[in-house]
Amino acid sequence: MRFAVLLFGQPRRYEEGYKNLSTFLSQQKNVEIDLFYHCWTLNQGEVFSNSPYRKISQEELIYTTGVEEALLALYKPVAYEYEFTKEFEITQYKNTLAYKNTLSNPTKIKNCKNVLSQIYSRNKVRTLFAEYVQKKQIQYDFVCMTRFDLTFSPTLRLADLDPLKVYVSKLYSPKRKILPDLFILMSQSVCIQWFTLYNDLKKLIDTPSLLKEVQNLGETIDINTEELILAKYILEFKSVENIIYTSAIRGRL
């Protein structure tokens, strides 16, 4: 069995994240594992922005030299990219359906730029993965997408899973259908089709028919990662019948 791990975002608390990911990987038997990542960087001593939903110490947000070399030594990725942090502009999206749906939540409005940063990074690591797969003509049985600061070890066993299903935390289930985004496990083909989030953002946030499909699930589309991930899944696959909401994946950091 072949398994790909896709990491994205800011390299905060990466030592702890590596430990937790390694615990999960060590539970898998007879599995070949390849790692991929897209990682934001800054100049020495500069500070990452962070979500208003989380209280993160200033020390944790400071970028230090040596991070890039440390990540390479830990993860030994088969493909990776470091990119200096971009400033994302939300103004161009203010007339969209999704932005208007976000206006009633001031915290989500404050978080919009962080959301754009995250979905961009997810899209970038997905592209690294897709290009590697095409170049090497490799077929992975499963793929997971997660963060550098993963704070838990999922208890899933790949050998017991259905490759036609997608596995996410049951944090909101059964009341809601949105997809907790800390750790998502899926097939290679689903990953490549699904995670062009940033490339397809305008379609996701301003298509009335897609909004209606999501509303039929009791959800909406706004500028928030979990809602956008669900919207893109519905855009590509039309229903959530292949989603498994499981307690084997924790829902919060």
XYZ file of C-alpha atoms in Angstrom:
253
model
C 0.000 0.000 0.000
C 1.185 3.544 -0.804
C 0.228 6.523 1.332
C 0.867 10.232 0.731
C 0.893 12.904 3.438
C 0.270 16.492 2.305
C 1.156 19.290 4.751
C 0.344 22.953 4.328
C 0.521 26.344 5.993
C 2.644 27.971 8.675
C 5.382 25.866 10.321
C 4.270 26.518 13.886
C 4.894 23.850 16.549
C 6.157 21.559 13.828
C 8.117 19.374 16.265
C 4.912 18.451 18.119
C 3.072 18.016 14.830
C 5.781 15.703 13.523
C 5.612 13.603 16.690
C 1.831 13.202 16.441
C 1.926 12.441 12.734
C 4.710 9.902 13.298
C 2.608 8.133 15.924
C -0.205 7.780 13.400
C 2.156 6.572 10.678
C 3.795 4.031 12.982
C 0.411 2.333 13.433
C 0.255 1.486 9.732
C 1.678 -1.818 8.525
C 3.230 -2.605 5.137
C 2.751 0.949 3.905
C 5.143 3.016 1.773
C 4.857 6.662 2.809
C 5.780 9.808 0.878
C 5.501 13.336 2.249
C 4.796 16.601 0.450
C 4.457 20.127 1.779
C 3.920 23.778 0.986
C 5.218 26.002 3.779
C 4.956 29.719 4.427
C 8.115 31.574 5.487
C 9.021 35.028 6.807
C 12.174 36.960 7.531
C 13.944 36.141 10.789
C 11.999 37.601 13.742
C 8.865 38.501 11.785
C 5.483 37.378 13.091
C 2.858 35.242 11.354
C -0.770 36.351 11.372
C -3.199 33.998 13.067
C -6.866 33.172 13.339
C -8.930 35.256 15.794
C -10.528 31.985 16.880
C -7.310 30.877 18.599
C -5.178 32.403 21.332
C -1.612 31.793 20.215
C 1.432 33.150 22.028
C 3.609 35.721 20.288
C 6.576 33.403 20.719
C 4.874 30.676 18.702
C 4.147 33.081 15.846
C 7.720 34.365 15.465
C 9.597 32.963 12.481
C 13.163 31.833 13.155
C 15.971 30.809 10.845
C 16.654 27.132 10.546
C 13.003 26.120 10.196
C 13.348 25.200 6.534
C 16.348 22.948 7.137
C 14.663 21.390 10.180
C 11.529 20.518 8.212
C 13.574 18.934 5.448
C 15.493 16.846 7.971
C 12.333 15.703 9.767
C 9.964 15.020 6.898
C 12.350 14.196 4.035
C 9.686 15.247 1.504
C 9.687 13.956 -2.042
C 8.352 17.353 -3.177
C 8.066 20.634 -1.305
C 7.927 24.406 -1.676
C 8.788 27.275 0.644
C 7.043 30.526 -0.164
C 7.366 33.913 1.494
C 4.081 34.826 3.157
C 1.671 36.637 0.840
C -0.783 39.358 1.817
C -4.199 38.292 0.548
C -6.700 40.965 -0.416
C -10.372 40.392 0.322
C -11.716 43.523 -1.426
C -12.227 41.783 -4.766
C -14.633 39.314 -3.129
C -16.854 41.774 -1.254
C -19.695 41.619 -3.773
C -19.912 37.826 -3.774
C -22.654 35.711 -2.252
C -20.250 34.081 0.184
C -18.863 37.359 1.504
C -22.361 38.693 2.057
C -23.133 35.501 3.983
C -20.078 36.204 6.149
C -21.022 39.756 7.130
C -23.191 38.670 10.059
C -20.156 37.125 11.797
C -17.499 39.744 12.709
C -14.976 37.084 13.752
C -15.229 35.367 10.371
C -14.752 38.728 8.654
C -11.538 39.265 10.642
C -10.394 35.797 9.618
C -10.962 36.128 5.853
C -7.324 36.763 4.934
C -6.196 33.785 6.994
C -8.754 31.631 5.192
C -7.407 32.721 1.813
C -3.860 31.983 2.966
C -4.838 28.491 4.067
C -6.770 27.476 0.970
C -3.952 28.837 -1.213
C -1.425 26.684 0.659
C -3.679 23.633 0.402
C -3.996 24.237 -3.338
C -0.221 24.565 -3.710
C 0.610 21.286 -1.966
C -2.117 19.574 -3.969
C -0.426 20.818 -7.156
C 2.993 19.603 -5.996
C 1.413 16.221 -5.338
C -0.442 16.073 -8.664
C 2.684 17.000 -10.618
C 4.748 14.369 -8.800
C 2.122 11.683 -9.411
C 2.001 12.520 -13.102
C 5.779 12.660 -13.480
C 6.466 9.423 -11.599
C 3.305 7.604 -12.716
C 2.583 6.581 -9.119
C -0.758 5.487 -7.689
C -1.338 6.105 -3.981
C -4.018 4.123 -2.177
C -4.732 6.910 0.307
C -3.799 10.547 0.813
C -4.164 12.691 3.909
C -4.022 16.469 4.122
C -3.081 17.992 7.456
C -1.208 20.792 9.223
C 2.319 21.181 10.553
C 0.939 21.828 14.067
C -1.177 18.671 14.310
C -1.965 18.194 18.020
C -3.338 14.644 17.956
C -2.718 11.242 16.406
C -5.661 9.803 14.457
C -6.419 6.188 15.349
C -7.397 5.106 11.846
C -5.839 1.990 10.336
C -5.418 2.346 6.589
C -5.804 -1.393 6.042
C -9.344 -1.212 7.445
C -10.533 1.717 5.327
C -12.591 1.910 2.148
C -10.631 3.742 -0.587
C -13.890 5.030 -2.060
C -14.682 6.976 1.104
C -13.451 10.243 2.599
C -12.688 10.277 6.334
C -13.070 13.399 8.490
C -13.720 14.204 12.136
C -17.274 13.809 13.440
C -16.905 17.045 15.434
C -20.136 18.513 14.025
C -21.899 15.322 12.967
C -24.763 14.430 12.849
C -26.131 17.963 13.266
C -24.016 19.478 10.517
C -22.401 18.430 7.237
C -19.400 20.774 7.152
C -16.032 19.044 7.118
C -13.592 19.633 9.993
C -10.371 20.458 8.214
C -7.503 19.459 10.525
C -7.011 15.991 9.041
C -8.769 14.733 5.915
C -8.098 11.288 4.462
C -9.120 10.389 0.913
C -8.091 8.712 -2.325
C -5.528 10.127 -4.726
C -8.092 10.987 -7.387
C -10.416 12.708 -4.920
C -7.575 14.789 -3.491
C -6.411 15.991 -6.885
C -9.927 16.856 -8.020
C -11.059 18.389 -4.731
C -8.274 20.633 -3.496
C -8.044 23.205 -6.266
C -9.798 25.432 -3.741
C -7.950 28.644 -4.442
C -7.955 28.216 -8.214
C -11.732 27.753 -8.171
C -12.495 30.263 -5.414
C -14.590 32.675 -7.476
C -16.784 29.832 -8.673
C -17.176 28.555 -5.106
C -18.196 31.848 -3.568
C -20.460 33.346 -6.202
C -22.431 30.589 -7.936
C -26.129 30.663 -6.934
C -26.811 27.055 -7.960
C -23.922 25.767 -5.827
C -25.098 27.820 -2.862
C -28.534 26.251 -3.266
C -27.055 22.722 -3.271
C -25.167 23.465 -0.063
C -28.232 25.052 1.534
C -30.153 21.859 0.765
C -27.727 20.173 3.190
C -28.599 22.701 5.875
C -25.322 24.595 5.380
C -24.228 27.780 3.631
C -21.166 29.088 1.798
C -19.178 31.853 3.450
C -15.519 32.865 3.664
C -14.556 30.137 6.104
C -12.377 27.113 5.451
C -14.750 24.353 6.541
C -17.624 25.774 4.518
C -15.445 26.268 1.433
C -14.087 22.724 1.633
C -17.644 21.373 1.764
C -18.726 23.622 -1.118
C -15.853 22.403 -3.301
C -16.679 18.791 -2.473
C -20.309 19.326 -3.485
C -19.202 21.117 -6.656
C -17.088 18.118 -7.660
C -18.978 15.130 -6.232
C -22.581 16.371 -5.750
C -23.359 14.662 -2.427
C -21.818 13.706 0.926
C -22.774 10.031 0.718
C -19.107 8.969 0.576
C -18.078 11.055 3.594
C -17.365 9.112 6.790
C -17.518 11.298 9.905
C -15.422 9.444 12.483
C -14.344 9.800 16.119
C -10.957 8.330 15.123
C -10.028 11.853 13.968
C -10.183 14.646 16.511
C -11.931 17.812 15.420
C -10.037 20.579 17.204
C -6.446 21.585 17.814
